[in-house]
mmCIF file of C-alpha atoms (C1' of nucleotides) in Angstrom:
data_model
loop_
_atom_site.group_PDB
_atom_site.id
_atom_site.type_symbol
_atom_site.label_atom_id
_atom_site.label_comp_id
_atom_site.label_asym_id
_atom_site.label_seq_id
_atom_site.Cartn_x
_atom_site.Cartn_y
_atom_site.Cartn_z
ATOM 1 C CA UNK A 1 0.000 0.000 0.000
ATOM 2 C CA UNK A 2 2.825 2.251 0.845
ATOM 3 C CA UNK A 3 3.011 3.826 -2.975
ATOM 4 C CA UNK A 4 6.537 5.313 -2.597
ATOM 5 C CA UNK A 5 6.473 6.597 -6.090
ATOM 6 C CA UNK A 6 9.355 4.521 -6.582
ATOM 7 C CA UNK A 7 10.627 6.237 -9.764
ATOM 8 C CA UNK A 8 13.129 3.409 -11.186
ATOM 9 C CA UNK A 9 10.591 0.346 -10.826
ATOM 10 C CA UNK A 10 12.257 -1.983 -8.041
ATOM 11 C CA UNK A 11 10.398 -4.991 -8.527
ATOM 12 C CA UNK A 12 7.868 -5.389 -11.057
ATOM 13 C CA UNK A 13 5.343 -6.853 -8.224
ATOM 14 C CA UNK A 14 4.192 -9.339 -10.881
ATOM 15 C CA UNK A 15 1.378 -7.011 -12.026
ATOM 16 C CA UNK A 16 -0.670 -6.436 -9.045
ATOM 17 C CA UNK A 17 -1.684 -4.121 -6.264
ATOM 18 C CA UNK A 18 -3.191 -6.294 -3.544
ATOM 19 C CA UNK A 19 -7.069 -7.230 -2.825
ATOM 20 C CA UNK A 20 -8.112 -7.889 0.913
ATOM 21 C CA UNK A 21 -9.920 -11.259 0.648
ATOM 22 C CA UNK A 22 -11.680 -13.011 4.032
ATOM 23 C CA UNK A 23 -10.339 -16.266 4.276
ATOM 24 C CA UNK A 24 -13.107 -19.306 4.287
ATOM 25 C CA UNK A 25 -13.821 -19.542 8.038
ATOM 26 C CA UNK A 26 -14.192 -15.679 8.117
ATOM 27 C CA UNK A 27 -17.284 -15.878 5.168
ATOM 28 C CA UNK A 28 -20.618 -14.751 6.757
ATOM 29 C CA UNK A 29 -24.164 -16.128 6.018
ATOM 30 C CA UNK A 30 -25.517 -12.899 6.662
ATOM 31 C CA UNK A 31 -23.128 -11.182 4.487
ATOM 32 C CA UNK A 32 -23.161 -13.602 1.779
ATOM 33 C CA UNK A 33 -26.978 -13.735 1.654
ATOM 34 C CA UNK A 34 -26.804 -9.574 2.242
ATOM 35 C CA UNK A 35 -24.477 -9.956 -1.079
ATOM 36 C CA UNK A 36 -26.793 -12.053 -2.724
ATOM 37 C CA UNK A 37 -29.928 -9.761 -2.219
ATOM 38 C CA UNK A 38 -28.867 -7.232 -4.545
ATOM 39 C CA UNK A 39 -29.960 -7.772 -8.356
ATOM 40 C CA UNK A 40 -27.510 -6.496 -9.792
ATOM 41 C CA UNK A 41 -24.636 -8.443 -7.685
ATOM 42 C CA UNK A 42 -26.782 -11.546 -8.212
ATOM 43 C CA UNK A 43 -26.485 -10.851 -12.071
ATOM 44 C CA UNK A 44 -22.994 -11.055 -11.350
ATOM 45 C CA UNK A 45 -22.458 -13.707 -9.521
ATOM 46 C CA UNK A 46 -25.233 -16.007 -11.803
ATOM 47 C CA UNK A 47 -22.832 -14.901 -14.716
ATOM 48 C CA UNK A 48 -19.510 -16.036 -13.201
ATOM 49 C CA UNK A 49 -21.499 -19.041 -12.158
ATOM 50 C CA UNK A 50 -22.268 -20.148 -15.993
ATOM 51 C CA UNK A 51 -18.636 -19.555 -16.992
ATOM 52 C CA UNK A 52 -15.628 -22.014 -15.894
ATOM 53 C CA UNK A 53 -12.672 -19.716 -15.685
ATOM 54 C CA UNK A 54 -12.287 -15.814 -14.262
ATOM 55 C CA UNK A 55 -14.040 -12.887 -15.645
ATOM 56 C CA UNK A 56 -12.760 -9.428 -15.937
ATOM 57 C CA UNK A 57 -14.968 -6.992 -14.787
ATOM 58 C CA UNK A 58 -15.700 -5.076 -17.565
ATOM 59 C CA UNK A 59 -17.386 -7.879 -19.532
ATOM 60 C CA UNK A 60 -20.303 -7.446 -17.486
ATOM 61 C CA UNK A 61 -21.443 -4.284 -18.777
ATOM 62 C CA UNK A 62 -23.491 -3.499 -16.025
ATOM 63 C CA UNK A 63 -26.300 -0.723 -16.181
ATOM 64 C CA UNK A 64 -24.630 1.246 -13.855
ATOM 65 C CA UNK A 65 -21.709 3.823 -13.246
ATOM 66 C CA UNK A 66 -18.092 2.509 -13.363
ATOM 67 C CA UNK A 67 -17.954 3.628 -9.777
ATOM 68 C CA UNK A 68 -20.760 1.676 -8.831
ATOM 69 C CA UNK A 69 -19.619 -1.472 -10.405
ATOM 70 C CA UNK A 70 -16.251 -1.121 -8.754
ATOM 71 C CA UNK A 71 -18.455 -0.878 -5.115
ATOM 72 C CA UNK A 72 -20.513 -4.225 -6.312
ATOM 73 C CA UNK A 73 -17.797 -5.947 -6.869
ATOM 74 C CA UNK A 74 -15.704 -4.648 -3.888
ATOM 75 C CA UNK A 75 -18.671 -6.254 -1.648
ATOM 76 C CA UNK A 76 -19.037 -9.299 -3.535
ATOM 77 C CA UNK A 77 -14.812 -9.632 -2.534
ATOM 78 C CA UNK A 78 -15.309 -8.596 1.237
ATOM 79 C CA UNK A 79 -17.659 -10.533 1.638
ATOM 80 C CA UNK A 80 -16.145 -13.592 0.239
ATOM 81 C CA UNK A 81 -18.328 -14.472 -2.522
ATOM 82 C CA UNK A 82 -15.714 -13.462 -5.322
ATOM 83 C CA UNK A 83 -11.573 -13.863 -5.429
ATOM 84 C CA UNK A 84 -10.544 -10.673 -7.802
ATOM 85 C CA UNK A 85 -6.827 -10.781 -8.571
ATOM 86 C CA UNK A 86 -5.449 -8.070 -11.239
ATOM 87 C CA UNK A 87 -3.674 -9.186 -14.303
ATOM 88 C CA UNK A 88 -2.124 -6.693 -16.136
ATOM 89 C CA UNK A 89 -4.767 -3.979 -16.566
ATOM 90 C CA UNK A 90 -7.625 -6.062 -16.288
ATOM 91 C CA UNK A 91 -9.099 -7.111 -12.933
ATOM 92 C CA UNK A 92 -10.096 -11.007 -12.571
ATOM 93 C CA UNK A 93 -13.384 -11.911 -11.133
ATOM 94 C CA UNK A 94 -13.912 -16.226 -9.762
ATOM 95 C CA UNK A 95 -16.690 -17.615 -7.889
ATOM 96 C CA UNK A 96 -15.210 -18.901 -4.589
ATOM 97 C CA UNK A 97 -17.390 -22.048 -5.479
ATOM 98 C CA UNK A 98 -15.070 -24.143 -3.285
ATOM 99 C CA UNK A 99 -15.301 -21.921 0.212
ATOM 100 C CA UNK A 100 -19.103 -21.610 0.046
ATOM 101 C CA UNK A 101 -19.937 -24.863 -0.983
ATOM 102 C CA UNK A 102 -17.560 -25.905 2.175
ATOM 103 C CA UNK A 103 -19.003 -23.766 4.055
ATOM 104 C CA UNK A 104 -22.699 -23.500 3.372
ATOM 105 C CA UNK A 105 -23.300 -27.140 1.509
ATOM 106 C CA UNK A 106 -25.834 -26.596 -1.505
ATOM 107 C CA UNK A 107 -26.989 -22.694 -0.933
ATOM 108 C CA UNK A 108 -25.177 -21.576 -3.627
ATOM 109 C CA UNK A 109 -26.744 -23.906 -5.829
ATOM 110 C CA UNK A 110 -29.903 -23.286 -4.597
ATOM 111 C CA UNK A 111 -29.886 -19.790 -4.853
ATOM 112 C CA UNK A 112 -28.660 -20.142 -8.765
ATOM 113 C CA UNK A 113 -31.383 -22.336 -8.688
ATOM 114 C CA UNK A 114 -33.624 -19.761 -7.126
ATOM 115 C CA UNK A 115 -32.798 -17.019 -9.382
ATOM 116 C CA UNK A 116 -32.909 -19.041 -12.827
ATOM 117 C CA UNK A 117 -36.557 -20.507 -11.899
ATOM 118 C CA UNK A 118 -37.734 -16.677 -10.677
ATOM 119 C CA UNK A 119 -36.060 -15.131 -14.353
ATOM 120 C CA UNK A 120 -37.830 -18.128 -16.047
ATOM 121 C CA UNK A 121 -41.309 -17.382 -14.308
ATOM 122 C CA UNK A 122 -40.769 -13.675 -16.294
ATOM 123 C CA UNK A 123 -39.810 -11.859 -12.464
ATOM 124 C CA UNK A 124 -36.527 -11.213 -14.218
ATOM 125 C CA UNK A 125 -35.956 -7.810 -14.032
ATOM 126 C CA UNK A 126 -39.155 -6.108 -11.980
ATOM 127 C CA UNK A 127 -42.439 -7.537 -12.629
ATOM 128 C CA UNK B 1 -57.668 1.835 7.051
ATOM 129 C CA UNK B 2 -60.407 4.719 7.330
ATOM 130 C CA UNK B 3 -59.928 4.846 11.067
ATOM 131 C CA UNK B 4 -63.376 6.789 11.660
ATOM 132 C CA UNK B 5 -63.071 6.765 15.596
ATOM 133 C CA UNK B 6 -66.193 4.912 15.644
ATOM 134 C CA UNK B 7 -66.665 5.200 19.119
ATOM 135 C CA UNK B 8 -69.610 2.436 19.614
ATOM 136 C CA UNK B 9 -67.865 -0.055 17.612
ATOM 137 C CA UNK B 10 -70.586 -1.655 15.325
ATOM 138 C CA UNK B 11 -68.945 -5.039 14.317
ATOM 139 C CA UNK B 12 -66.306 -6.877 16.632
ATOM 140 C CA UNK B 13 -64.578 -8.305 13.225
ATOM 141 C CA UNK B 14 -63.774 -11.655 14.541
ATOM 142 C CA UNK B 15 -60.793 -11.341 16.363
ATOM 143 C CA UNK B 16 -58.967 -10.065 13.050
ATOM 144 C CA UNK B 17 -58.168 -7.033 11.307
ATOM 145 C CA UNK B 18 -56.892 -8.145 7.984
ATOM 146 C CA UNK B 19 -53.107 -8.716 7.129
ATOM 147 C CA UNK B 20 -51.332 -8.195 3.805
ATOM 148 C CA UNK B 21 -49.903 -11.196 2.269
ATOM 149 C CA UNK B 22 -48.365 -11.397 -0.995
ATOM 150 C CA UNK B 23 -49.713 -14.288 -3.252
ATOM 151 C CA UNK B 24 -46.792 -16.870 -4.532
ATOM 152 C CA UNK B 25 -46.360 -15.560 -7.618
ATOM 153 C CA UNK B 26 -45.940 -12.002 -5.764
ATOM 154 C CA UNK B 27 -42.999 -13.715 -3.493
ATOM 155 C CA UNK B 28 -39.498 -12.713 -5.075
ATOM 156 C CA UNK B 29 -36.229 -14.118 -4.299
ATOM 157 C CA UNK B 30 -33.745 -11.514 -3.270
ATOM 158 C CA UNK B 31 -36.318 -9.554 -0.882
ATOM 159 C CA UNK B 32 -36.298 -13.573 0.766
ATOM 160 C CA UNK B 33 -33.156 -12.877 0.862
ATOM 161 C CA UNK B 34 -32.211 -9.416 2.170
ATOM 162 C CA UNK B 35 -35.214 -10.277 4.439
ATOM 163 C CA UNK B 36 -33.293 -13.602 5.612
ATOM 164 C CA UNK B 37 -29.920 -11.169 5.721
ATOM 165 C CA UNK B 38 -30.627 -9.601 9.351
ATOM 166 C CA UNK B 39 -29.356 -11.862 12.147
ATOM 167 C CA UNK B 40 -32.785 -11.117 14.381
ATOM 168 C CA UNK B 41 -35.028 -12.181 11.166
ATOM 169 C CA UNK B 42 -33.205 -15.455 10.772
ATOM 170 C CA UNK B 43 -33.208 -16.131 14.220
ATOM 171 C CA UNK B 44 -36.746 -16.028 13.651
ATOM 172 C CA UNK B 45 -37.051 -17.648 10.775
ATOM 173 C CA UNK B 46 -34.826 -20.328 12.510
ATOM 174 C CA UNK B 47 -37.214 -20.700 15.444
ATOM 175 C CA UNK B 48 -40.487 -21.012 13.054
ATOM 176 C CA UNK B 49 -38.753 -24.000 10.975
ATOM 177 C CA UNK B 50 -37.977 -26.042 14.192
ATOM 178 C CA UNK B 51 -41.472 -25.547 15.933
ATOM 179 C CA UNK B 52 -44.676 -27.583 13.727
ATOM 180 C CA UNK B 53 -47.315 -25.645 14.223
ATOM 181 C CA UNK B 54 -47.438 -21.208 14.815
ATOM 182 C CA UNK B 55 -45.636 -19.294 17.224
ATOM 183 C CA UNK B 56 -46.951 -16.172 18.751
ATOM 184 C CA UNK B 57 -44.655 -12.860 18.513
ATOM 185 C CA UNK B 58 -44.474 -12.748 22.578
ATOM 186 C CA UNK B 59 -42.691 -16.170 22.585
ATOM 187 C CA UNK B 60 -39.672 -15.014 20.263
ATOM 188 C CA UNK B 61 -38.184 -12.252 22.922
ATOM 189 C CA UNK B 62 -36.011 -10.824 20.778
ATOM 190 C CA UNK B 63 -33.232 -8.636 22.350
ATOM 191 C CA UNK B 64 -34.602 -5.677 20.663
ATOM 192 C CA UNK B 65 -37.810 -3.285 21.684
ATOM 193 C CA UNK B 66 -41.444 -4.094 20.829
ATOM 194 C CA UNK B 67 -41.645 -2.077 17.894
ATOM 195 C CA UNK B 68 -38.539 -3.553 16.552
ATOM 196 C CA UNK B 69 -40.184 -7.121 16.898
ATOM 197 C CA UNK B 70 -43.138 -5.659 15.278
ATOM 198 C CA UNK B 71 -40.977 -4.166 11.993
ATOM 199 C CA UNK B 72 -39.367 -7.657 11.450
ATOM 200 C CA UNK B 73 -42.453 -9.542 12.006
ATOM 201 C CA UNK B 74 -43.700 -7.461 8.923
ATOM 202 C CA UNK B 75 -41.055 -7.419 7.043
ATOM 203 C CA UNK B 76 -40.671 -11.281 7.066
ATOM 204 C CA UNK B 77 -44.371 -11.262 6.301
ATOM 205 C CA UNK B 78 -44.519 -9.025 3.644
ATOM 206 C CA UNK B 79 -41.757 -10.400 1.493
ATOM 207 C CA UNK B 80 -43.959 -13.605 2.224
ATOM 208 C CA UNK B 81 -41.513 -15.652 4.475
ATOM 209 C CA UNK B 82 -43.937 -15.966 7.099
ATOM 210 C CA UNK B 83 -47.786 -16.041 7.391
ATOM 211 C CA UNK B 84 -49.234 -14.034 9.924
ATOM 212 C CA UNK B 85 -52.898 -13.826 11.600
ATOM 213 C CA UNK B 86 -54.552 -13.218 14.587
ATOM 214 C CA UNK B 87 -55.914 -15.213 17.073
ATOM 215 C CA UNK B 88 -57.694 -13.172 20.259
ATOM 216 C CA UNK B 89 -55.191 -10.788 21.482
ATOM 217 C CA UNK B 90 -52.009 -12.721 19.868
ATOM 218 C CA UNK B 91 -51.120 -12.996 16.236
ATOM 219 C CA UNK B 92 -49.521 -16.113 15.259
ATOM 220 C CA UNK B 93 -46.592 -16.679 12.977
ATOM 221 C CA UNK B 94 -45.792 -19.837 10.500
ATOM 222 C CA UNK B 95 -43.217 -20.358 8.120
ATOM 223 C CA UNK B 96 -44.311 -20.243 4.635
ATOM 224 C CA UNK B 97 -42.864 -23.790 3.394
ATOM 225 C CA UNK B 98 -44.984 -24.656 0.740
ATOM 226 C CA UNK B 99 -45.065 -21.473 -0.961
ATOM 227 C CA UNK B 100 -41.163 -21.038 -0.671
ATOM 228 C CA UNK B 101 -40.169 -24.907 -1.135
ATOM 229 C CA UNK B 102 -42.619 -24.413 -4.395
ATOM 230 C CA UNK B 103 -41.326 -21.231 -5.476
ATOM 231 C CA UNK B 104 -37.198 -22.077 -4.651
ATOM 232 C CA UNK B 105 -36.626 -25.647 -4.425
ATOM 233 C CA UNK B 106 -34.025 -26.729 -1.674
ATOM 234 C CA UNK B 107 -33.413 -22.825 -0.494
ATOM 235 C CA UNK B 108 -34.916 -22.622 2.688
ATOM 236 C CA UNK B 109 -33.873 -26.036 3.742
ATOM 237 C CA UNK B 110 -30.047 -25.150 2.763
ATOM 238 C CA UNK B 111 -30.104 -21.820 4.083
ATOM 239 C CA UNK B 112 -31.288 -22.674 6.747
ATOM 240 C CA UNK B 113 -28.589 -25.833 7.244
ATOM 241 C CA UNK B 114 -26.182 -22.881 6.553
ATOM 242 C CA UNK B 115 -27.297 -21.325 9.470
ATOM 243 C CA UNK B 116 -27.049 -24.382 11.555
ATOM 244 C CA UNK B 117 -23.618 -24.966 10.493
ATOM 245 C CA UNK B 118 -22.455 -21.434 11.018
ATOM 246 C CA UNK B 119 -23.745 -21.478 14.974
ATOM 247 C CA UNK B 120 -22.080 -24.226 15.476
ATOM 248 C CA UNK B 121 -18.923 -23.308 14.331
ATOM 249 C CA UNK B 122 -19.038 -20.778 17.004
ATOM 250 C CA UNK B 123 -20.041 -18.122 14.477
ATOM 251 C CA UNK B 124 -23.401 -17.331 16.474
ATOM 252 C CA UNK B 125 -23.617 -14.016 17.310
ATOM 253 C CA UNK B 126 -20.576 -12.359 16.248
ATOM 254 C CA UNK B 127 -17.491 -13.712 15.531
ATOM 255 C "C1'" DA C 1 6.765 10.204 -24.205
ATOM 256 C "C1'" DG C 2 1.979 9.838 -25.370
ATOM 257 C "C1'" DT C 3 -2.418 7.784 -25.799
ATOM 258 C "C1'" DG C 4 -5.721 4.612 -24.436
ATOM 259 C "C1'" DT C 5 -7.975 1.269 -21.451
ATOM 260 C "C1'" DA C 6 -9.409 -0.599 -16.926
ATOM 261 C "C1'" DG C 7 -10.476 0.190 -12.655
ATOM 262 C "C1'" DT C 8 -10.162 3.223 -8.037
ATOM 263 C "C1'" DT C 9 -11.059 6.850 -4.893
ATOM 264 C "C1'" DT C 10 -13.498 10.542 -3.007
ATOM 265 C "C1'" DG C 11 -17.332 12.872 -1.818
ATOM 266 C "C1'" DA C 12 -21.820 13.694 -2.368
ATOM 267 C "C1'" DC C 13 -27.035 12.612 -2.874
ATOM 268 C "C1'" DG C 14 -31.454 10.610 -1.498
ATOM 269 C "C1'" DA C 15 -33.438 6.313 0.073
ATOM 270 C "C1'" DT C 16 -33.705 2.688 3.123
ATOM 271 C "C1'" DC C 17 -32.523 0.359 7.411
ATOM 272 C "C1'" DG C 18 -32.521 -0.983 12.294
ATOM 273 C "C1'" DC C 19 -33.533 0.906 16.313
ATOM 274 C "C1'" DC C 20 -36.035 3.444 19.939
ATOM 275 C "C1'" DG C 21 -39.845 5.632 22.922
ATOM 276 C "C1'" DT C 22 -44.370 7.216 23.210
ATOM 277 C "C1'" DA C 23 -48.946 6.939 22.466
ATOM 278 C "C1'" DC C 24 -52.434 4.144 20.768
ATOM 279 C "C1'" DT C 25 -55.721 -0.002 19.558
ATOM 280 C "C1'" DA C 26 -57.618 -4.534 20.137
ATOM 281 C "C1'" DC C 27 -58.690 -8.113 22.743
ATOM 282 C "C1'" DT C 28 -59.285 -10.958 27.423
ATOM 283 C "C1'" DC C 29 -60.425 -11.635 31.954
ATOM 284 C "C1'" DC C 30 -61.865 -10.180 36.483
ATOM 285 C "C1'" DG D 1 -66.479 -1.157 33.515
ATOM 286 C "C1'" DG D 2 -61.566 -1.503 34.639
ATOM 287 C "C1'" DA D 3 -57.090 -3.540 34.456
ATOM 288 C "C1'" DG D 4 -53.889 -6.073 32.022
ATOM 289 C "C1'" DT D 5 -51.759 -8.080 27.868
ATOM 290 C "C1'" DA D 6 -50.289 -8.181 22.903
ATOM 291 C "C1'" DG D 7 -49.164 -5.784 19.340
ATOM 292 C "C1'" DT D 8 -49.407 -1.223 16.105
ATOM 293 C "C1'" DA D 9 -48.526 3.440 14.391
ATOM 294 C "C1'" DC D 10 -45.916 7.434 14.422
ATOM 295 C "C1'" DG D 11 -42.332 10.018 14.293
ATOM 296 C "C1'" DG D 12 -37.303 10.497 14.875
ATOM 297 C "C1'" DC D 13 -32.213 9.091 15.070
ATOM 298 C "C1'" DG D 14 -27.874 7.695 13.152
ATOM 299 C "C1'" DA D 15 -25.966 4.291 10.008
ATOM 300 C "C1'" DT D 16 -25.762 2.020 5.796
ATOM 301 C "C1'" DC D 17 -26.976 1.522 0.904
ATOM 302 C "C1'" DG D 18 -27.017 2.200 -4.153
ATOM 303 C "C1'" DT D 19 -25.989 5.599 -7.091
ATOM 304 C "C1'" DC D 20 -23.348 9.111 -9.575
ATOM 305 C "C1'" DA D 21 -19.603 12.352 -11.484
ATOM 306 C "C1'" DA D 22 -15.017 13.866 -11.334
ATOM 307 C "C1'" DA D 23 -10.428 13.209 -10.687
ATOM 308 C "C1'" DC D 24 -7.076 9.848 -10.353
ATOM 309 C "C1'" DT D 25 -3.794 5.456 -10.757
ATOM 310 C "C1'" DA D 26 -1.960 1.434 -13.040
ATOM 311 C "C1'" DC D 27 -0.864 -0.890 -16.891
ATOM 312 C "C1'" DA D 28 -0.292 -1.715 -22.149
ATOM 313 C "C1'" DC D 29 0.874 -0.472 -26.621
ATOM 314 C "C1'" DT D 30 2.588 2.260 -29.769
#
DNA sequence: AGTGTAGTTTGACGATCGCCGTACTACTCC
DNA sequence: GGAGTAGTACGGCGATCGTCAAACTACACT
């Protein structure tokens, strides 16, 4: 964090600033359900849920503000629902599948569940 | 709602002024879930799954004041987690299983379990 | 060095939230 | 009728939330 303005470029630091992540036994129901609750964070998470690998943030193309996107995703980290590393200038977004399913056995598929069943009955967006 | 200070009071109503519920259809996922996101709402929510039948507010004694109880009690029943009516001078809770288990397949039960899990790991109240 | 792209930070805004106390209503039982 | 019990309604308080625009940082690619 210290950004010394190191003029001459010590170490490259392998291309990223670092992202506070709870570790698994730190993960919250309340905050991951508090996460969860929000459409468009849901949106988010459903979408990293369909793909296998990480996402970079701006493939979303939320219907939002940059600014606001950077806060969704910022509590979809602290709250341990997403691992975001940076790579290069692009910003990495993962479900952490393998912590909540530890954790909380089955309510992540449940609430993709949840959410696909509520967009199929035509409550996608707002009645 | 036209409170007309009817001061004889012509019809005694059978123990019941009415109650908004939404209908199934009208239930939607992430209010379940922002609803199921405050610790004192769970713990109700908790306490309804375990008992069979309906639980009156007064048996809950929540660590909060009256009209707190009262503003969770309606907000679990108006995003149609629980069903609420009154019987004499108490108004009885249940969970709404059917409509939920119909609606989200599996959530309730796994949040729920998620809960469980969490308390016992020590994670109870607050870390 | 310069331009562009991706995301952050700050500070603000209005809305909602959880909480309270007080005053009130509805019902029961003596 | 009067007292007691169960819950409601009405503000009001401070905190948090979702949102934005503007200014900024970090990296990549000429």
């Amino acid at each position: 964090m210290q950004t010394q303005t190191t003029p001459t470029a010590p170490q490259p630091q392998t291309t990223g600033r670092s992202l506070e992540h709870p570790r698994r036994e730190e993960i919250r129901l309340e905050d991951v359900l508090h996460a969860l609750s929000e459409p468009m964070r849901m949106r988010v998470v459903r979408t990293l849920a369909e793909e296998p690998g990480e996402l970079s943030c701006s493939v979303f193309d939320l219907p939002v503000s940059k600014s606001t996107t950077t806060h969704h995703f910022r509590v979809l980290r602290e709250c341990g629902v997403i691992n975001q590393i940076y790579r290069g200038t692009a910003k990495m977004n993962a479900l952490r599948r393998d912590d909540l399913d530890a954790l909380f056995p089955g309510l992540l598929d449940s609430v993709l569940a949840a959410a696909a069943l509520q967009e199929g009955r035509g409550g996608g967006d707002r009645g």
